[in-house]
Amino acid sequence: MQTKNILLLGLLGVAFSACHKEESVKVSTASVTVGQTITSDTLTGSVKGTLQSGRTYYFSSDITINAGDTLLMQEGTRLIALGDGKTTATSPQITCNGTFISLGTEDNNNFITVLDSLRTTSNIGAGFWGGIQCGASSGDVIIKWTHLEFAGGPAGDAADPAVFASGDPRNFLSYTNIEGQVIVEDSWFYGSTDDGIRILHGNISFMRNTFEACGKAGGESLNMKAGTVGDVAYNVSIGAATNSFKVSNSGGATVQTNVYVYNNTILNGGMRQVKSGRGGSINYEKGAQGKIYNNIIVNCRFGLRVTSDADTTHIAHNNQYYYANAQYMIKQFNSTDGVARAGSADISSASVKDKNPLFGSYDVDQFDFSTVTPPLDISKMPLTILTAQSYNWSLLPGSPGLRKGDADSFQAQAKVTTGGTYGATILQPGVDMGAYQSDGTGNQHYTTSLASK
């Protein structure tokens, strides 16, 4: 095993934020180590170093990564929150003023979750812990092949007022460093109380993730606000309370929000939001700009919503695929309270159940949305339309979405470090619509988060 300084590793294509340049890092073909290996299975107070592969660690009160420090989870690590979600004190969070890294792999996933006895579908929205909360000067967040489950405990009086009011549900991850990087790929986000993830500022890459049942009565899978720049692609979002992806320039920042949302598969969204004018799949508003292409949107309360106060001059969208088995959804493929209209290369149901996308193993008509009127309580929505089960959202031969993506009009922004252990693996727009490409690239998930142990 060889020891090198971070600065030397940078020459090999491994990049970190400046806040942890001086950390000692060991690299081998088997593992990556930052600082000292953490030997105690109980984490308290300030933490830094490496959580070791194959081990389980626990925390029952807030833990903090201090500025300049790094906490790294090797592959096959479990971090268990011991909380009940009833109060701030009993729903512990990871406070990140430094850098947080979780390096799960396809064969050896990581978990940030709760006790196995609580990892049940009945606890969707329970909010047992407080998520990973990053300060305005925090380092990077890098999450790969990791399961994050059941976050959403109430924020306390000490919460950042720019993010949460006291009592608000917290998210799996909130991030506020406009100069930092958030790389999240091939991971699962299951059963949050409100928004799954909230980015208030920062450079982002969200690739090939699966969001399940995010938001009990409201909330997005991924909520991006002022100063967020980057790419959101090849993700699956099923059963979000409101939008899967909300993009806004609200919140005040020196950098304008600019997000490319492409090649995602979005299902059964927006059905639980009780407030009007909130959207149900993809929402751009309040000065945001970006590109929206190649997304499959199935049985969502609203399709693409671009409000009149968005930066419409710098928004481009086309090649969306809309399917619905309810007429009220068809009427809102392009939300009537927005300014977006059908694109020249959009595919959409002309009537109920028209143009079935022909997924590999997902019945788009297993639930008849024409028999219900939103908003719905989550208890009225079967788990089979909220969570990923063992579905396969690849497109079968004969699907209208095959070879109908636009892979030529634009490229990913790639605003984060790419390649290597710590960099993002960014996929460019695909020739097929949705998150799964016919050549086997794209999203690699075929099970719900809870199926993994």
GROMACS .gro file of C-alpha atoms in nm:
model
  453
    1MET     CA    1   0.000   0.000   0.000
    2GLN     CA    2   0.130   0.339  -0.096
    3THR     CA    3   0.091   0.668   0.093
    4LYS     CA    4   0.066   0.998  -0.092
    5ASN     CA    5  -0.037   1.354  -0.019
    6ILE     CA    6  -0.364   1.478  -0.170
    7LEU     CA    7  -0.173   1.722  -0.386
    8LEU     CA    8   0.010   1.434  -0.553
    9LEU     CA    9  -0.312   1.242  -0.593
   10GLY     CA   10  -0.450   1.542  -0.778
   11LEU     CA   11  -0.191   1.476  -1.047
   12LEU     CA   12  -0.345   1.132  -1.090
   13GLY     CA   13  -0.688   1.279  -1.154
   14VAL     CA   14  -0.819   1.255  -0.797
   15ALA     CA   15  -0.954   1.590  -0.686
   16PHE     CA   16  -1.073   1.721  -0.350
   17SER     CA   17  -1.180   2.063  -0.225
   18ALA     CA   18  -0.907   2.279  -0.079
   19CYS     CA   19  -1.049   2.231   0.267
   20HIS     CA   20  -0.884   1.891   0.301
   21LYS     CA   21  -0.570   1.920   0.094
   22GLU     CA   22  -0.349   1.816   0.382
   23GLU     CA   23  -0.528   1.492   0.469
   24SER     CA   24  -0.310   1.182   0.447
   25VAL     CA   25  -0.454   0.932   0.200
   26LYS     CA   26  -0.359   0.570   0.137
   27VAL     CA   27  -0.453   0.407  -0.190
   28SER     CA   28  -0.446   0.042  -0.292
   29THR     CA   29  -0.640  -0.173  -0.532
   30ALA     CA   30  -0.848  -0.293  -0.238
   31SER     CA   31  -0.936   0.026  -0.052
   32VAL     CA   32  -0.895   0.397  -0.006
   33THR     CA   33  -0.813   0.539   0.336
   34VAL     CA   34  -0.830   0.897   0.458
   35GLY     CA   35  -0.653   0.977   0.784
   36GLN     CA   36  -0.687   0.717   1.058
   37THR     CA   37  -0.919   0.416   1.053
   38ILE     CA   38  -1.203   0.465   1.300
   39THR     CA   39  -1.198   0.169   1.540
   40SER     CA   40  -1.493   0.239   1.770
   41ASP     CA   41  -1.829   0.126   1.637
   42THR     CA   42  -2.001   0.420   1.810
   43LEU     CA   43  -1.956   0.767   1.663
   44THR     CA   44  -1.996   1.078   1.878
   45GLY     CA   45  -1.898   1.443   1.860
   46SER     CA   46  -1.637   1.537   1.600
   47VAL     CA   47  -1.545   1.262   1.355
   48LYS     CA   48  -1.283   1.223   1.083
   49GLY     CA   49  -1.096   0.944   0.913
   50THR     CA   50  -1.211   0.621   0.754
   51LEU     CA   51  -1.507   0.396   0.827
   52GLN     CA   52  -1.373   0.052   0.742
   53SER     CA   53  -1.509  -0.187   0.482
   54GLY     CA   54  -1.730  -0.461   0.622
   55ARG     CA   55  -1.800  -0.285   0.951
   56THR     CA   56  -2.114  -0.130   1.098
   57TYR     CA   57  -2.104   0.199   1.286
   58TYR     CA   58  -2.374   0.370   1.494
   59PHE     CA   59  -2.461   0.725   1.600
   60SER     CA   60  -2.740   0.831   1.836
   61SER     CA   61  -2.657   1.202   1.859
   62ASP     CA   62  -2.532   1.458   1.610
   63ILE     CA   63  -2.185   1.396   1.472
   64THR     CA   64  -1.974   1.668   1.307
   65ILE     CA   65  -1.710   1.668   1.036
   66ASN     CA   66  -1.509   1.979   1.115
   67ALA     CA   67  -1.374   2.221   0.856
   68GLY     CA   68  -1.061   2.075   0.698
   69ASP     CA   69  -1.149   1.720   0.801
   70THR     CA   70  -1.278   1.430   0.592
   71LEU     CA   71  -1.501   1.136   0.676
   72LEU     CA   72  -1.476   0.853   0.424
   73MET     CA   73  -1.685   0.535   0.405
   74GLN     CA   74  -1.505   0.249   0.233
   75GLU     CA   75  -1.710   0.008   0.025
   76GLY     CA   76  -1.938  -0.223   0.220
   77THR     CA   77  -1.976   0.007   0.520
   78ARG     CA   78  -2.296   0.061   0.717
   79LEU     CA   79  -2.366   0.376   0.916
   80ILE     CA   80  -2.674   0.333   1.136
   81ALA     CA   81  -2.869   0.624   1.284
   82LEU     CA   82  -3.029   0.540   1.617
   83GLY     CA   83  -3.325   0.776   1.626
   84ASP     CA   84  -3.702   0.790   1.649
   85GLY     CA   85  -3.776   1.107   1.451
   86LYS     CA   86  -3.987   1.259   1.728
   87THR     CA   87  -3.760   1.551   1.820
   88THR     CA   88  -3.445   1.717   1.692
   89ALA     CA   89  -3.244   1.554   1.970
   90THR     CA   90  -3.377   1.208   1.890
   91SER     CA   91  -3.322   1.228   1.514
   92PRO     CA   92  -2.945   1.274   1.487
   93GLN     CA   93  -2.777   1.428   1.185
   94ILE     CA   94  -2.434   1.435   1.025
   95THR     CA   95  -2.319   1.797   1.030
   96CYS     CA   96  -2.064   1.843   0.753
   97ASN     CA   97  -1.834   2.144   0.767
   98GLY     CA   98  -1.559   1.940   0.602
   99THR     CA   99  -1.579   1.673   0.332
  100PHE     CA  100  -1.798   1.362   0.322
  101ILE     CA  101  -1.723   1.067   0.093
  102SER     CA  102  -1.907   0.736   0.057
  103LEU     CA  103  -1.740   0.499  -0.189
  104GLY     CA  104  -1.977   0.208  -0.222
  105THR     CA  105  -1.943  -0.013  -0.528
  106GLU     CA  106  -2.189  -0.203  -0.744
  107ASP     CA  107  -2.090  -0.529  -0.576
  108ASN     CA  108  -2.052  -0.387  -0.226
  109ASN     CA  109  -2.299  -0.107  -0.154
  110ASN     CA  110  -2.281   0.131   0.140
  111PHE     CA  111  -2.573   0.216   0.368
  112ILE     CA  112  -2.666   0.521   0.573
  113THR     CA  113  -2.988   0.406   0.726
  114VAL     CA  114  -3.160   0.276   1.039
  115LEU     CA  115  -3.174  -0.056   1.221
  116ASP     CA  116  -3.289  -0.349   1.007
  117SER     CA  117  -3.602  -0.383   1.220
  118LEU     CA  118  -3.705  -0.033   1.106
  119ARG     CA  119  -3.620  -0.077   0.737
  120THR     CA  120  -3.979  -0.150   0.642
  121THR     CA  121  -4.222   0.000   0.396
  122SER     CA  122  -4.448   0.105   0.684
  123ASN     CA  123  -4.184   0.358   0.790
  124ILE     CA  124  -4.182   0.562   0.469
  125GLY     CA  125  -4.184   0.925   0.583
  126ALA     CA  126  -4.102   0.842   0.946
  127GLY     CA  127  -3.791   1.062   0.944
  128PHE     CA  128  -3.584   0.867   1.196
  129TRP     CA  129  -3.268   1.075   1.147
  130GLY     CA  130  -3.163   1.420   1.030
  131GLY     CA  131  -2.963   1.357   0.715
  132ILE     CA  132  -2.631   1.508   0.609
  133GLN     CA  133  -2.639   1.885   0.659
  134CYS     CA  134  -2.356   2.081   0.499
  135GLY     CA  135  -2.249   2.431   0.593
  136ALA     CA  136  -2.178   2.719   0.356
  137SER     CA  137  -1.803   2.657   0.370
  138SER     CA  138  -1.810   2.277   0.368
  139GLY     CA  139  -1.597   2.069   0.136
  140ASP     CA  140  -1.720   1.836  -0.134
  141VAL     CA  141  -1.980   1.562  -0.095
  142ILE     CA  142  -1.914   1.246  -0.296
  143ILE     CA  143  -2.167   0.962  -0.272
  144LYS     CA  144  -2.145   0.647  -0.486
  145TRP     CA  145  -2.345   0.323  -0.473
  146THR     CA  146  -2.496   0.414  -0.136
  147HIS     CA  147  -2.841   0.361   0.016
  148LEU     CA  148  -2.979   0.657   0.213
  149GLU     CA  149  -3.309   0.577   0.382
  150PHE     CA  150  -3.573   0.721   0.619
  151ALA     CA  151  -3.434   1.071   0.683
  152GLY     CA  152  -3.651   1.369   0.772
  153GLY     CA  153  -3.643   1.431   1.147
  154PRO     CA  154  -3.737   1.786   1.257
  155ALA     CA  155  -3.478   2.064   1.245
  156GLY     CA  156  -3.397   2.247   1.566
  157ASP     CA  157  -3.347   2.610   1.661
  158ALA     CA  158  -2.980   2.586   1.560
  159ALA     CA  159  -3.059   2.491   1.199
  160ASP     CA  160  -2.939   2.715   0.918
  161PRO     CA  161  -3.236   2.951   0.865
  162ALA     CA  162  -3.155   2.964   0.493
  163VAL     CA  163  -3.235   2.593   0.479
  164PHE     CA  164  -3.480   2.506   0.756
  165ALA     CA  165  -3.714   2.674   0.999
  166SER     CA  166  -3.729   2.510   1.339
  167GLY     CA  167  -3.944   2.199   1.312
  168ASP     CA  168  -3.906   2.157   0.936
  169PRO     CA  169  -3.827   1.805   0.813
  170ARG     CA  170  -3.462   1.769   0.720
  171ASN     CA  171  -3.339   1.609   0.399
  172PHE     CA  172  -3.107   1.321   0.319
  173LEU     CA  173  -2.864   1.590   0.209
  174SER     CA  174  -2.864   1.967   0.208
  175TYR     CA  175  -2.574   2.157   0.057
  176THR     CA  176  -2.500   2.531   0.055
  177ASN     CA  177  -2.140   2.591  -0.060
  178ILE     CA  178  -2.160   2.778  -0.389
  179GLU     CA  179  -1.798   2.688  -0.471
  180GLY     CA  180  -1.824   2.323  -0.369
  181GLN     CA  181  -1.901   2.004  -0.558
  182VAL     CA  182  -2.174   1.748  -0.501
  183ILE     CA  183  -2.127   1.420  -0.688
  184VAL     CA  184  -2.403   1.166  -0.631
  185GLU     CA  185  -2.424   0.861  -0.852
  186ASP     CA  186  -2.568   0.510  -0.864
  187SER     CA  187  -2.733   0.558  -0.523
  188TRP     CA  188  -3.078   0.513  -0.369
  189PHE     CA  189  -3.290   0.760  -0.169
  190TYR     CA  190  -3.585   0.598   0.004
  191GLY     CA  191  -3.879   0.728   0.202
  192SER     CA  192  -3.786   1.083   0.309
  193THR     CA  193  -4.034   1.294   0.504
  194ASP     CA  194  -4.009   1.592   0.268
  195ASP     CA  195  -3.753   1.679  -0.003
  196GLY     CA  196  -3.509   1.398  -0.061
  197ILE     CA  197  -3.220   1.633  -0.139
  198ARG     CA  198  -3.197   2.011  -0.130
  199ILE     CA  199  -2.913   2.197  -0.302
  200LEU     CA  200  -2.911   2.567  -0.219
  201HIS     CA  201  -2.587   2.643  -0.401
  202GLY     CA  202  -2.309   2.440  -0.560
  203ASN     CA  203  -2.180   2.251  -0.861
  204ILE     CA  204  -2.360   1.922  -0.904
  205SER     CA  205  -2.368   1.592  -1.088
  206PHE     CA  206  -2.656   1.353  -1.012
  207MET     CA  207  -2.622   1.046  -1.232
  208ARG     CA  208  -2.806   0.710  -1.239
  209ASN     CA  209  -2.972   0.735  -0.897
  210THR     CA  210  -3.310   0.601  -0.783
  211PHE     CA  211  -3.548   0.811  -0.572
  212GLU     CA  212  -3.835   0.623  -0.409
  213ALA     CA  213  -4.138   0.765  -0.223
  214CYS     CA  214  -3.974   1.099  -0.145
  215GLY     CA  215  -4.206   1.326   0.053
  216LYS     CA  216  -4.490   1.201   0.267
  217ALA     CA  217  -4.732   1.486   0.197
  218GLY     CA  218  -4.514   1.726  -0.001
  219GLY     CA  219  -4.162   1.765  -0.127
  220GLU     CA  220  -3.941   1.691  -0.426
  221SER     CA  221  -3.697   1.411  -0.492
  222LEU     CA  222  -3.431   1.671  -0.574
  223ASN     CA  223  -3.487   2.041  -0.504
  224MET     CA  224  -3.229   2.280  -0.653
  225LYS     CA  225  -3.220   2.650  -0.572
  226ALA     CA  226  -3.010   2.963  -0.639
  227GLY     CA  227  -2.653   2.907  -0.752
  228THR     CA  228  -2.696   2.540  -0.848
  229VAL     CA  229  -2.516   2.448  -1.169
  230GLY     CA  230  -2.473   2.106  -1.329
  231ASP     CA  231  -2.637   1.792  -1.460
  232VAL     CA  232  -2.921   1.562  -1.350
  233ALA     CA  233  -2.941   1.258  -1.576
  234TYR     CA  234  -3.030   0.888  -1.598
  235ASN     CA  235  -3.214   0.895  -1.266
  236VAL     CA  236  -3.538   0.718  -1.177
  237SER     CA  237  -3.789   0.893  -0.956
  238ILE     CA  238  -4.100   0.702  -0.858
  239GLY     CA  239  -4.380   0.821  -0.632
  240ALA     CA  240  -4.252   1.168  -0.539
  241ALA     CA  241  -4.502   1.376  -0.344
  242THR     CA  242  -4.460   1.677  -0.574
  243ASN     CA  243  -4.190   1.715  -0.840
  244SER     CA  244  -3.908   1.479  -0.907
  245PHE     CA  245  -3.679   1.767  -1.007
  246LYS     CA  246  -3.745   2.127  -0.910
  247VAL     CA  247  -3.508   2.395  -1.042
  248SER     CA  248  -3.526   2.752  -0.913
  249ASN     CA  249  -3.304   3.057  -0.881
  250SER     CA  250  -3.473   3.164  -0.558
  251GLY     CA  251  -3.264   3.214  -0.246
  252GLY     CA  252  -3.013   3.473  -0.360
  253ALA     CA  253  -2.675   3.384  -0.511
  254THR     CA  254  -2.407   3.541  -0.727
  255VAL     CA  255  -2.435   3.250  -0.972
  256GLN     CA  256  -2.753   3.185  -1.170
  257THR     CA  257  -2.910   2.841  -1.142
  258ASN     CA  258  -2.846   2.645  -1.461
  259VAL     CA  259  -2.933   2.274  -1.459
  260TYR     CA  260  -2.955   2.025  -1.745
  261VAL     CA  261  -3.220   1.760  -1.674
  262TYR     CA  262  -3.206   1.483  -1.930
  263ASN     CA  263  -3.271   1.111  -1.979
  264ASN     CA  264  -3.461   1.057  -1.656
  265THR     CA  265  -3.757   0.825  -1.597
  266ILE     CA  266  -4.026   0.979  -1.376
  267LEU     CA  267  -4.332   0.789  -1.257
  268ASN     CA  268  -4.645   0.857  -1.052
  269GLY     CA  269  -4.539   1.200  -0.926
  270GLY     CA  270  -4.725   1.495  -0.779
  271MET     CA  271  -5.023   1.305  -0.642
  272ARG     CA  272  -4.981   1.401  -0.274
  273GLN     CA  273  -4.920   1.776  -0.296
  274VAL     CA  274  -5.218   1.964  -0.152
  275LYS     CA  275  -5.111   2.314  -0.265
  276SER     CA  276  -5.188   2.433  -0.616
  277GLY     CA  277  -4.925   2.546  -0.864
  278ARG     CA  278  -4.650   2.313  -0.744
  279GLY     CA  279  -4.601   2.080  -1.039
  280GLY     CA  280  -4.569   1.705  -1.056
  281SER     CA  281  -4.258   1.598  -1.248
  282ILE     CA  282  -4.009   1.865  -1.367
  283ASN     CA  283  -4.046   2.227  -1.259
  284TYR     CA  284  -3.839   2.533  -1.360
  285GLU     CA  285  -3.918   2.865  -1.194
  286LYS     CA  286  -3.797   3.201  -1.054
  287GLY     CA  287  -3.508   3.287  -1.283
  288ALA     CA  288  -3.373   2.937  -1.341
  289GLN     CA  289  -3.232   2.836  -1.676
  290GLY     CA  290  -3.135   2.502  -1.827
  291LYS     CA  291  -3.216   2.226  -2.072
  292ILE     CA  292  -3.481   1.954  -2.041
  293TYR     CA  293  -3.457   1.665  -2.288
  294ASN     CA  294  -3.521   1.293  -2.333
  295ASN     CA  295  -3.721   1.240  -2.012
  296ILE     CA  296  -3.996   0.978  -1.982
  297ILE     CA  297  -4.284   1.104  -1.766
  298VAL     CA  298  -4.547   0.843  -1.681
  299ASN     CA  299  -4.874   0.897  -1.493
  300CYS     CA  300  -4.767   1.222  -1.330
  301ARG     CA  301  -5.018   1.482  -1.214
  302PHE     CA  302  -4.835   1.745  -1.419
  303GLY     CA  303  -4.576   1.724  -1.692
  304LEU     CA  304  -4.310   1.987  -1.756
  305ARG     CA  305  -4.388   2.313  -1.576
  306VAL     CA  306  -4.194   2.627  -1.668
  307THR     CA  307  -4.330   2.934  -1.493
  308SER     CA  308  -4.336   3.278  -1.652
  309ASP     CA  309  -4.076   3.406  -1.404
  310ALA     CA  310  -3.818   3.145  -1.508
  311ASP     CA  311  -3.538   3.255  -1.741
  312THR     CA  312  -3.738   3.134  -2.039
  313THR     CA  313  -3.497   3.292  -2.289
  314HIS     CA  314  -3.233   3.045  -2.173
  315ILE     CA  315  -3.448   2.734  -2.130
  316ALA     CA  316  -3.460   2.473  -2.406
  317HIS     CA  317  -3.677   2.161  -2.396
  318ASN     CA  318  -3.782   1.887  -2.636
  319ASN     CA  319  -3.797   1.509  -2.679
  320GLN     CA  320  -4.010   1.442  -2.370
  321TYR     CA  321  -4.220   1.123  -2.362
  322TYR     CA  322  -4.553   1.158  -2.180
  323TYR     CA  323  -4.783   0.869  -2.097
  324ALA     CA  324  -5.099   0.871  -1.885
  325ASN     CA  325  -5.399   0.653  -1.813
  326ALA     CA  326  -5.609   0.946  -1.687
  327GLN     CA  327  -5.747   1.235  -1.892
  328TYR     CA  328  -5.667   1.498  -1.627
  329MET     CA  329  -5.300   1.405  -1.660
  330ILE     CA  330  -5.309   1.429  -2.039
  331LYS     CA  331  -5.445   1.783  -2.010
  332GLN     CA  332  -5.144   1.878  -1.797
  333PHE     CA  333  -4.860   1.722  -1.999
  334ASN     CA  334  -4.741   2.082  -2.024
  335SER     CA  335  -4.874   2.244  -1.712
  336THR     CA  336  -5.145   2.496  -1.797
  337ASP     CA  337  -5.026   2.738  -1.528
  338GLY     CA  338  -4.685   2.755  -1.698
  339VAL     CA  339  -4.551   2.874  -2.032
  340ALA     CA  340  -4.394   2.553  -2.167
  341ARG     CA  341  -4.566   2.402  -2.467
  342ALA     CA  342  -4.524   2.071  -2.646
  343GLY     CA  343  -4.193   2.026  -2.824
  344SER     CA  344  -4.171   1.928  -3.189
  345ALA     CA  345  -4.015   1.592  -3.096
  346ASP     CA  346  -4.226   1.518  -2.788
  347ILE     CA  347  -4.416   1.189  -2.777
  348SER     CA  348  -4.741   1.192  -2.581
  349SER     CA  349  -5.060   0.998  -2.525
  350ALA     CA  350  -5.332   1.147  -2.746
  351SER     CA  351  -5.590   0.959  -2.541
  352VAL     CA  352  -5.596   0.752  -2.225
  353LYS     CA  353  -5.344   0.463  -2.245
  354ASP     CA  354  -5.219   0.568  -2.587
  355LYS     CA  355  -4.851   0.511  -2.670
  356ASN     CA  356  -4.749   0.272  -2.394
  357PRO     CA  357  -4.371   0.310  -2.352
  358LEU     CA  358  -4.327  -0.069  -2.325
  359PHE     CA  359  -4.101  -0.105  -2.024
  360GLY     CA  360  -3.920  -0.432  -1.966
  361SER     CA  361  -4.112  -0.532  -1.653
  362TYR     CA  362  -4.333  -0.249  -1.533
  363ASP     CA  363  -4.707  -0.230  -1.594
  364VAL     CA  364  -4.790   0.138  -1.647
  365ASP     CA  365  -5.159   0.058  -1.596
  366GLN     CA  366  -5.137  -0.144  -1.275
  367PHE     CA  367  -5.305   0.152  -1.101
  368ASP     CA  368  -5.591   0.331  -1.275
  369PHE     CA  369  -5.536   0.699  -1.199
  370SER     CA  370  -5.867   0.785  -1.365
  371THR     CA  371  -6.043   0.642  -1.059
  372VAL     CA  372  -5.889   0.890  -0.812
  373THR     CA  373  -5.879   1.265  -0.770
  374PRO     CA  374  -5.560   1.420  -0.631
  375PRO     CA  375  -5.438   1.511  -0.380
  376LEU     CA  376  -5.415   1.164  -0.228
  377ASP     CA  377  -5.293   1.059   0.113
  378ILE     CA  378  -4.990   0.835   0.080
  379SER     CA  379  -5.193   0.551   0.235
  380LYS     CA  380  -5.414   0.556  -0.075
  381MET     CA  381  -5.120   0.486  -0.305
  382PRO     CA  382  -5.005   0.123  -0.331
  383LEU     CA  383  -4.638   0.058  -0.262
  384THR     CA  384  -4.610  -0.083  -0.612
  385ILE     CA  385  -4.645   0.269  -0.756
  386LEU     CA  386  -4.429   0.439  -0.491
  387THR     CA  387  -4.119   0.218  -0.486
  388ALA     CA  388  -3.895   0.049  -0.739
  389GLN     CA  389  -3.977  -0.312  -0.645
  390SER     CA  390  -3.787  -0.529  -0.895
  391TYR     CA  391  -3.896  -0.331  -1.199
  392ASN     CA  392  -3.701  -0.300  -1.521
  393TRP     CA  393  -3.754   0.034  -1.696
  394SER     CA  394  -3.551  -0.058  -2.002
  395LEU     CA  395  -3.746  -0.009  -2.324
  396LEU     CA  396  -3.856  -0.322  -2.509
  397PRO     CA  397  -3.820  -0.359  -2.886
  398GLY     CA  398  -4.103  -0.165  -3.046
  399SER     CA  399  -4.114   0.105  -2.781
  400PRO     CA  400  -4.190   0.448  -2.929
  401GLY     CA  401  -3.909   0.588  -2.713
  402LEU     CA  402  -3.627   0.393  -2.876
  403ARG     CA  403  -3.392   0.607  -3.089
  404LYS     CA  404  -3.608   0.914  -3.018
  405GLY     CA  405  -3.372   1.090  -2.779
  406ASP     CA  406  -3.173   1.395  -2.882
  407ALA     CA  407  -2.806   1.307  -2.833
  408ASP     CA  408  -2.668   1.584  -3.053
  409SER     CA  409  -2.808   1.924  -2.953
  410PHE     CA  410  -2.609   1.965  -2.632
  411GLN     CA  411  -2.357   1.804  -2.401
  412ALA     CA  412  -2.349   1.773  -2.023
  413GLN     CA  413  -2.217   2.081  -1.846
  414ALA     CA  414  -1.974   1.868  -1.642
  415LYS     CA  415  -1.918   2.131  -1.372
  416VAL     CA  416  -1.756   1.886  -1.130
  417THR     CA  417  -1.434   1.685  -1.130
  418THR     CA  418  -1.465   1.379  -1.354
  419GLY     CA  419  -1.293   1.041  -1.357
  420GLY     CA  420  -1.098   0.850  -1.097
  421THR     CA  421  -1.205   0.731  -0.755
  422TYR     CA  422  -1.353   1.061  -0.645
  423GLY     CA  423  -1.466   1.214  -0.974
  424ALA     CA  424  -1.802   1.181  -1.144
  425THR     CA  425  -1.882   0.938  -1.424
  426ILE     CA  426  -2.094   1.165  -1.640
  427LEU     CA  427  -2.301   1.021  -1.924
  428GLN     CA  428  -2.389   1.239  -2.221
  429PRO     CA  429  -2.745   1.261  -2.358
  430GLY     CA  430  -2.867   0.931  -2.496
  431VAL     CA  431  -3.025   0.823  -2.821
  432ASP     CA  432  -3.310   0.652  -2.636
  433MET     CA  433  -3.556   0.829  -2.410
  434GLY     CA  434  -3.544   0.769  -2.038
  435ALA     CA  435  -3.287   0.647  -1.787
  436TYR     CA  436  -3.210   0.307  -1.942
  437GLN     CA  437  -3.037   0.286  -2.279
  438SER     CA  438  -3.075  -0.003  -2.520
  439ASP     CA  439  -2.697  -0.051  -2.529
  440GLY     CA  440  -2.697  -0.129  -2.155
  441THR     CA  441  -2.571   0.209  -2.037
  442GLY     CA  442  -2.761   0.447  -1.815
  443ASN     CA  443  -2.920   0.354  -1.484
  444GLN     CA  444  -2.803   0.018  -1.348
  445HIS     CA  445  -3.064  -0.036  -1.074
  446TYR     CA  446  -3.320  -0.314  -1.092
  447THR     CA  447  -3.436  -0.343  -0.729
  448THR     CA  448  -3.582  -0.123  -0.458
  449SER     CA  449  -3.341   0.008  -0.195
  450LEU     CA  450  -3.489  -0.213   0.077
  451ALA     CA  451  -3.411  -0.529  -0.120
  452SER     CA  452  -3.040  -0.474  -0.057
  453LYS     CA  453  -2.900  -0.589   0.276
   0.00000   0.00000   0.00000
